[in-house]
């Protein structure tokens, strides 16, 4: 390490590839380059999303055609079908793993993993993460965790089937469900590595943002993507350890016969050895993570969308500071609302009203953000790029799903709606589809930076419209089902007279789900085709954006900038029709006298 | 290896320390989760109290002393006394192992007096919380062993190759700095757990 080599010497070395010789393995597999790790998270996440999506199609097929037989599905998934029918055990297992995969593996690990890795160093002007090794380790722990979860899918006794929230006693007692044997054990082992991976990653993101910003990159000049990813990491750092503790106690109950969560239980008239435990305790611990977790999923998408809406409407983000403060408000409040998932546990009504109050309060910062997105695009000259339409789609989904959150936040209303399809509709719009839209927007937008090529726009629009309309067709009707009392996690509604009349609605939902799932392959094909054959990116700054990642070479090497790190002089949202010159001023352009005088652009 | 200007290198080191603070914060949250679960469960009744095993008093003193020896190792390293630093690390590891041994004795003692891990949750919580802490201490010892090995190896580098000594010495300084943060924190965490359990078991 030649620490004295500043100036010329260092620069020439960086320019010449900048680092020791790389083999295929060090470059593409065991890479410590944050950009490569980001892409690895993206690829792994795409694989998981396909599996998670496929699972949902399978159980929607069951709900739409409970009486039909599907011999061809039985041939592929022989474990889960019996005489052409999906078994009830398989149904629960598929629902459970769909939730686990989507919430944790795709929208937590891959969404944050992709964009925090790829964008944080590039947008704050750093060569890499604070600890590139820890960063690589976090990815490989994620792979390990993924492999274990994947293995559980092939167990003859079935995968975990107690729901993604793994409530005891269902998750502890193998007598309760065959998936609660080995399947649940592997789920827990996998999650331990997952949590370790998330903590390593999150610690690294926070440390990088706070310590490695380039000269002039004040916190108040950071792009909102970085702010959002930073807060996401903070939430994860404070909440995942509690899930770890909850899981440790669950493991002890499962393996060593302790009674943290289980009380006197009789099976077939025989008492099990448990006594004195408290199943509600698990729910408290789980939702202390679980609620912040939903914000871990949505915050990165919020950051991405804020950035893209500003760029594509060629206007400064409206209320930059309000955006940051509302993120902060969400972070704080998200730790104070967890028991709104537990209104029906017989909690003290006074306590319930406190949680209801905080829950409704969280709507305030959420609405501030929505308001600011709308005012950002208001009277803007919006360029409808694919990334922009997905961002607008995000806002639409977030509003639709957020409003129903306010219903659910009222304890009295929730007691009716809890565990019905209303809740499913709520969180899929506000979190599921919205977060996916944020992710798609980010991928379409930063694809040229990732792979030096553009994705096909036509395919992008087709992908968008099918997913957008299909998304609403799937999740909107669910609200009506829920209001009529149709419960979630039921395997066959034809068994119940009361629910027979909703069959057509279920059919509509299932058909839409199949179409939307199929449409995602348009994206996958577009993605891989464009990676190899897409239109080449020839300009440094194709979207005419202000942030630092567009000042690197088109395909930056390890270390990102060829010469010295860029210096930042201004906030990232100087988009406007200026008296002269282009309609944007990158962060690296020094302030003019006029700027300093008016102080306007600097301190928004 | 990339060659960065000095100032960038310095930032990296500052980041390491900060990173350790964050790691400690997440450990804090895990134990905060456990102790609040303890309180919630205790509040629900059906709770069988028992006295703190006497070995835990001894182990507490041992861990406190080990914090002091860790400090000696850290300071000696900073001031460039490799022999003293190595000795400090060695003693700290020994004390850490002794701590783990007394914890083990304490659990054994409890088991003899009929408090089993799968019995009343008062006992289960006790084993799980103290056990998880002990696991963290053992993890720290593993890293201390690596530091000890590195520190010992410094003796054998030829006197004339000062650049190598300096470089390795620098890396070791960062390492012991981080380790001593971790170790003091384990000490502090233990005192918290000890007092928490002590007062809960006696009231
Ligand atoms: C205006 C803000 C929001 C309010 C007031 C709100 C309120 C609620 C309430 C009370 C429930 C519990 C319903 C029940 O189980 O009976 C719930 C469920 C849920 N919410 Fe929200 N929510 C809001 C926004 C969000 C956001 C932004 C996300 C994710 C990004 C989200 C994700 C979820 C999820 C995943 C569940 C269901 C978890 C499950 O039971 O499996 N919510 N919400
Ligand atoms: Cu919630």
PDB file of C-alpha atoms and ligand atoms in Angstrom, chain A residues 287 290-291 294 337-338 340-341, ligand 2:
ATOM      1  CA  UNK A 287     -44.402  -7.553  14.919  1.00  0.00           C
ATOM      2  CA  UNK A 290     -42.721  -7.133  11.326  1.00  0.00           C
ATOM      3  CA  UNK A 291     -44.108  -3.651  11.126  1.00  0.00           C
ATOM      4  CA  UNK A 294     -42.866  -3.309   5.860  1.00  0.00           C
ATOM      5  CA  UNK A 337     -47.313   0.758  16.014  1.00  0.00           C
ATOM      6  CA  UNK A 338     -46.609  -2.967  15.943  1.00  0.00           C
ATOM      7  CA  UNK A 340     -52.030  -2.858  15.269  1.00  0.00           C
ATOM      8  CA  UNK A 341     -51.494  -6.361  13.903  1.00  0.00           C
TER       9      UNK A 341
HETATM   10 CU1  LIG C   2     -48.050  -2.766  10.561  1.00  0.00          CU
END
